[in-house]
mmCIF file of C-alpha atoms and ligand atoms in Angstrom:
data_model
loop_
_atom_site.group_PDB
_atom_site.id
_atom_site.type_symbol
_atom_site.label_atom_id
_atom_site.label_comp_id
_atom_site.label_asym_id
_atom_site.label_seq_id
_atom_site.Cartn_x
_atom_site.Cartn_y
_atom_site.Cartn_z
ATOM 1 C CA MET A 1036 100.438 87.813 102.540
ATOM 2 C CA LEU A 1037 102.545 90.906 103.253
ATOM 3 C CA ARG A 1038 103.974 91.758 106.601
ATOM 4 C CA GLU A 1039 106.915 93.743 108.234
ATOM 5 C CA PHE A 1040 110.218 91.849 108.269
ATOM 6 C CA HIS A 1041 111.030 89.893 111.611
ATOM 7 C CA PRO A 1042 114.760 89.127 112.454
ATOM 8 C CA GLY A 1043 113.854 85.647 112.026
ATOM 9 C CA ASP A 1044 113.259 86.235 108.355
ATOM 10 C CA LEU A 1045 116.812 87.061 107.913
ATOM 11 C CA GLU A 1046 118.035 83.608 106.779
ATOM 12 C CA THR A 1047 115.092 82.981 104.108
ATOM 13 C CA CYS A 1048 115.955 86.252 102.818
ATOM 14 C CA VAL A 1049 119.556 85.290 102.290
ATOM 15 C CA CYS A 1050 118.742 82.480 100.392
ATOM 16 C CA LEU A 1051 116.148 84.302 98.215
ATOM 17 C CA LEU A 1052 118.536 87.039 97.660
ATOM 18 C CA ILE A 1053 121.262 84.705 96.305
ATOM 19 C CA GLU A 1054 118.728 82.971 94.122
ATOM 20 C CA ALA A 1055 117.520 86.199 92.931
ATOM 21 C CA TYR A 1056 120.880 87.377 92.001
ATOM 22 C CA ASN A 1057 123.410 84.581 91.426
ATOM 23 C CA GLY A 1058 121.349 83.484 88.143
ATOM 24 C CA GLU A 1059 120.657 85.451 84.847
ATOM 25 C CA PRO A 1060 120.322 88.329 84.169
ATOM 26 C CA TRP A 1061 122.372 89.682 87.210
ATOM 27 C CA ASN A 1062 125.207 86.704 87.586
ATOM 28 C CA ASN A 1063 126.508 87.749 91.017
ATOM 29 C CA HIS A 1064 128.325 85.613 93.253
ATOM 30 C CA TRP A 1065 126.676 86.087 96.693
ATOM 31 C CA THR A 1066 127.761 83.506 99.138
ATOM 32 C CA ASN A 1067 125.554 82.849 102.344
ATOM 33 C CA GLU A 1068 128.223 84.727 104.295
ATOM 34 C CA THR A 1069 128.298 87.837 102.092
ATOM 35 C CA ALA A 1070 124.767 87.739 101.712
ATOM 36 C CA THR A 1071 124.151 87.804 105.514
ATOM 37 C CA ARG A 1072 126.449 90.448 105.958
ATOM 38 C CA TYR A 1073 124.906 92.482 103.299
ATOM 39 C CA LEU A 1074 121.450 92.221 104.569
ATOM 40 C CA LYS A 1075 122.196 92.519 108.266
ATOM 41 C CA GLU A 1076 123.989 95.906 107.617
ATOM 42 C CA PHE A 1077 120.324 97.166 106.076
ATOM 43 C CA VAL A 1078 118.735 95.717 109.320
ATOM 44 C CA SER A 1079 121.034 97.330 111.657
ATOM 45 C CA ASN A 1080 120.260 100.763 110.241
ATOM 46 C CA GLU A 1081 118.216 102.509 113.045
ATOM 47 C CA LYS A 1082 115.748 103.586 110.644
ATOM 48 C CA PHE A 1083 115.475 100.378 108.723
ATOM 49 C CA VAL A 1084 112.144 99.402 107.132
ATOM 50 C CA GLY A 1085 111.612 96.061 105.909
ATOM 51 C CA PHE A 1086 108.648 93.875 104.380
ATOM 52 C CA VAL A 1087 108.212 90.357 103.294
ATOM 53 C CA ILE A 1088 105.591 88.896 101.078
ATOM 54 C CA CYS A 1089 104.506 85.572 101.552
ATOM 55 C CA GLU A 1090 102.847 82.623 99.396
ATOM 56 C CA LYS A 1091 100.902 80.335 101.611
ATOM 57 C CA GLU A 1092 102.945 81.641 104.707
ATOM 58 C CA VAL A 1093 106.342 81.051 102.765
ATOM 59 C CA ILE A 1094 108.118 84.174 101.851
ATOM 60 C CA VAL A 1095 109.018 84.577 98.394
ATOM 61 C CA GLY A 1096 110.111 88.151 98.273
ATOM 62 C CA ALA A 1097 111.244 91.141 100.266
ATOM 63 C CA MET A 1098 112.315 94.655 100.546
ATOM 64 C CA PHE A 1099 114.967 96.363 102.767
ATOM 65 C CA ALA A 1100 114.623 99.951 103.099
ATOM 66 C CA HIS A 1101 115.520 102.856 105.248
ATOM 67 C CA GLN A 1102 113.942 106.131 105.882
ATOM 68 C CA LYS A 1103 116.663 108.644 104.907
ATOM 69 C CA THR A 1104 116.776 112.231 106.432
ATOM 70 C CA TRP A 1105 116.918 114.963 103.831
ATOM 71 C CA TRP A 1106 117.048 118.590 104.149
ATOM 72 C CA THR A 1107 113.577 119.049 102.491
ATOM 73 C CA LYS A 1108 111.627 116.085 103.547
ATOM 74 C CA ASP A 1109 112.565 112.281 104.308
ATOM 75 C CA GLU A 1110 112.628 109.660 102.025
ATOM 76 C CA LEU A 1111 112.085 106.045 101.824
ATOM 77 C CA PHE A 1112 115.357 104.762 99.999
ATOM 78 C CA VAL A 1113 115.131 101.221 98.849
ATOM 79 C CA ASP A 1114 118.394 99.402 99.470
ATOM 80 C CA GLU A 1115 116.910 96.001 98.081
ATOM 81 C CA LEU A 1116 113.904 94.411 96.490
ATOM 82 C CA PHE A 1117 113.855 90.675 95.103
ATOM 83 C CA ILE A 1118 111.460 88.330 94.359
ATOM 84 C CA ALA A 1119 112.341 84.685 94.285
ATOM 85 C CA PRO A 1120 113.004 83.440 90.337
ATOM 86 C CA ARG A 1121 109.783 81.183 90.288
ATOM 87 C CA PHE A 1122 107.841 83.752 91.667
ATOM 88 C CA GLN A 1123 108.947 86.698 89.519
ATOM 89 C CA ARG A 1124 106.284 88.475 86.946
ATOM 90 C CA LYS A 1125 103.419 87.251 89.228
ATOM 91 C CA GLY A 1126 102.654 90.668 90.734
ATOM 92 C CA TYR A 1127 104.599 90.100 94.008
ATOM 93 C CA GLY A 1128 107.346 92.823 93.305
ATOM 94 C CA GLU A 1129 104.469 95.312 92.450
ATOM 95 C CA LYS A 1130 102.842 94.476 95.668
ATOM 96 C CA LEU A 1131 105.833 95.099 97.737
ATOM 97 C CA LEU A 1132 106.371 98.601 95.954
ATOM 98 C CA ALA A 1133 102.806 99.789 96.351
ATOM 99 C CA HIS A 1134 102.947 99.048 100.067
ATOM 100 C CA ALA A 1135 106.169 100.699 100.611
ATOM 101 C CA GLU A 1136 104.744 103.843 98.598
ATOM 102 C CA THR A 1137 101.685 103.384 101.174
ATOM 103 C CA TYR A 1138 104.010 103.348 104.247
ATOM 104 C CA ALA A 1139 105.825 106.237 102.775
ATOM 105 C CA GLN A 1140 102.718 108.391 102.514
ATOM 106 C CA SER A 1141 101.526 107.364 105.930
ATOM 107 C CA GLU A 1142 104.839 108.664 107.529
ATOM 108 C CA GLY A 1143 104.606 111.884 105.551
ATOM 109 C CA LEU A 1144 107.771 111.168 103.446
ATOM 110 C CA ALA A 1145 108.443 112.666 100.196
ATOM 111 C CA GLY A 1146 108.765 109.443 98.058
ATOM 112 C CA LEU A 1147 110.795 106.573 97.330
ATOM 113 C CA THR A 1148 114.283 106.797 96.041
ATOM 114 C CA LEU A 1149 116.483 103.744 94.932
ATOM 115 C CA LEU A 1150 119.306 102.815 92.557
ATOM 116 C CA THR A 1151 119.573 99.970 89.893
ATOM 117 C CA ASN A 1152 120.891 98.758 86.781
ATOM 118 C CA ARG A 1153 119.820 100.600 83.740
ATOM 119 C CA TYR A 1154 120.526 97.722 81.588
ATOM 120 C CA LEU A 1155 118.440 95.401 83.425
ATOM 121 C CA PRO A 1156 114.430 94.228 83.644
ATOM 122 C CA ALA A 1157 114.431 96.029 87.136
ATOM 123 C CA LYS A 1158 114.471 99.478 85.173
ATOM 124 C CA THR A 1159 111.389 98.212 83.331
ATOM 125 C CA PHE A 1160 109.918 97.259 86.546
ATOM 126 C CA TYR A 1161 110.432 100.884 88.012
ATOM 127 C CA THR A 1162 109.577 102.550 85.045
ATOM 128 C CA LYS A 1163 106.375 100.823 84.887
ATOM 129 C CA HIS A 1164 105.371 102.193 88.332
ATOM 130 C CA GLY A 1165 106.066 105.664 87.728
ATOM 131 C CA TYR A 1166 109.697 105.929 88.685
ATOM 132 C CA LYS A 1167 111.882 108.353 86.595
ATOM 133 C CA PRO A 1168 115.756 108.633 86.325
ATOM 134 C CA ALA A 1169 117.196 111.536 88.285
ATOM 135 C CA GLU A 1170 119.083 113.135 85.196
ATOM 136 C CA HIS A 1171 121.141 115.324 87.372
ATOM 137 C CA ILE A 1172 122.784 112.353 89.516
ATOM 138 C CA ILE A 1173 125.593 110.293 88.566
ATOM 139 C CA PHE A 1174 126.930 107.142 90.452
ATOM 140 C CA MET A 1175 130.589 107.504 90.608
ATOM 141 C CA TYR A 1176 133.517 105.255 91.639
ATOM 142 C CA LYS A 1177 137.004 104.807 91.477
ATOM 143 C CA GLN A 1178 138.937 101.406 91.760
ATOM 144 C CA VAL A 1179 141.588 101.509 94.151
HETATM 145 C C1 LIG B 1420 112.629 93.221 89.613
HETATM 146 C C2 LIG B 1420 111.792 92.361 90.356
HETATM 147 C C3 LIG B 1420 111.720 92.962 91.946
HETATM 148 C C4 LIG B 1420 110.059 92.663 89.822
HETATM 149 O O1 LIG B 1420 109.169 91.884 90.728
HETATM 150 P P1 LIG B 1420 108.093 91.002 89.952
HETATM 151 O O2 LIG B 1420 107.144 90.358 90.982
HETATM 152 O O3 LIG B 1420 109.086 89.881 89.304
HETATM 153 O O4 LIG B 1420 107.519 91.895 88.981
HETATM 154 P P2 LIG B 1420 105.849 92.179 88.964
HETATM 155 O O5 LIG B 1420 105.103 90.842 88.487
HETATM 156 O O6 LIG B 1420 105.286 92.753 90.189
HETATM 157 O O7 LIG B 1420 105.556 93.055 87.788
HETATM 158 C C5 LIG B 1420 106.116 92.630 86.440
HETATM 159 C C6 LIG B 1420 106.476 93.759 85.638
HETATM 160 O O8 LIG B 1420 107.945 94.253 85.893
HETATM 161 C C7 LIG B 1420 108.689 94.214 84.815
HETATM 162 N N1 LIG B 1420 109.650 93.192 84.868
HETATM 163 C C8 LIG B 1420 109.696 92.314 85.735
HETATM 164 N N2 LIG B 1420 110.721 91.108 85.496
HETATM 165 C C9 LIG B 1420 110.862 91.462 84.145
HETATM 166 C C10 LIG B 1420 111.822 90.899 83.236
HETATM 167 N N3 LIG B 1420 112.296 89.776 83.582
HETATM 168 N N4 LIG B 1420 111.850 91.091 81.901
HETATM 169 C C11 LIG B 1420 110.982 92.471 81.587
HETATM 170 N N5 LIG B 1420 110.337 92.774 82.431
HETATM 171 C C12 LIG B 1420 110.328 92.653 83.510
HETATM 172 C C13 LIG B 1420 107.426 94.223 83.643
HETATM 173 O O9 LIG B 1420 107.127 95.526 83.409
HETATM 174 C C14 LIG B 1420 106.591 93.279 84.107
HETATM 175 O O10 LIG B 1420 105.202 93.533 83.540
HETATM 176 P P3 LIG B 1420 104.721 92.568 82.448
HETATM 177 O O11 LIG B 1420 105.011 91.191 82.905
HETATM 178 O O12 LIG B 1420 103.213 92.908 82.209
HETATM 179 O O13 LIG B 1420 105.653 92.686 81.354
HETATM 180 C C15 LIG B 1420 112.004 91.111 90.302
HETATM 181 O O14 LIG B 1420 111.950 90.509 89.171
HETATM 182 C C16 LIG B 1420 113.393 90.426 90.924
HETATM 183 O O15 LIG B 1420 113.307 90.389 92.037
HETATM 184 N N6 LIG B 1420 114.368 90.508 89.922
HETATM 185 C C17 LIG B 1420 115.728 90.236 90.431
HETATM 186 C C18 LIG B 1420 116.398 90.954 91.397
HETATM 187 C C19 LIG B 1420 116.056 92.670 91.030
HETATM 188 O O16 LIG B 1420 116.280 92.916 90.029
HETATM 189 N N7 LIG B 1420 115.800 93.421 92.047
HETATM 190 C C20 LIG B 1420 115.456 94.795 91.876
HETATM 191 C C21 LIG B 1420 117.075 95.515 91.796
HETATM 192 S S1 LIG B 1420 117.081 97.133 92.654
#
């Protein structure tokens, strides 16, 4: 079952995010506190769009996104997408992505945009579903 994110889903999503990213291959170090703050920031966006996917009523994955204003046509920016490790590669990610695409289409948006790590399986996942790298864009940072 796939449905809209409700505020009461936050705690479960925090646990899933920690599970999805603290292990291989991401090896992040999210804590309950940082993961809660991280996800809450997305939810507080006035243009927040979120979906959860469930297996027998239990949430196994989620997408946190927002409608992003752009000078051509607005788009759906995917801030987060994760599936609990034991439910990965069973088609849940694909279902969430397809649902978000249908949503974007129904809202008259141009499409979906997102950032991910080019060296990790997420890139294979998005490529499989027709996503292409924007060659002209560079993600820059400066350590201070
Ligand atoms: C990336 C992710 C969202 C994909 O969701 P999923 O439910 O596992 O993926 P699906 O079952 O819908 O699709 C599987 C396809 O995605 C790709 N894929 C997903 N995980 C993969 C992995 N570990 N290794 C290689 N390919 C992978 C493959 O193309 C795979 O197709 P295949 O099984 O026929 O080879 C999920 O694995 C995940 O949450 N990973 C950890 C967090 C993450 O990377 N999030 C995205 C960051 S933006």
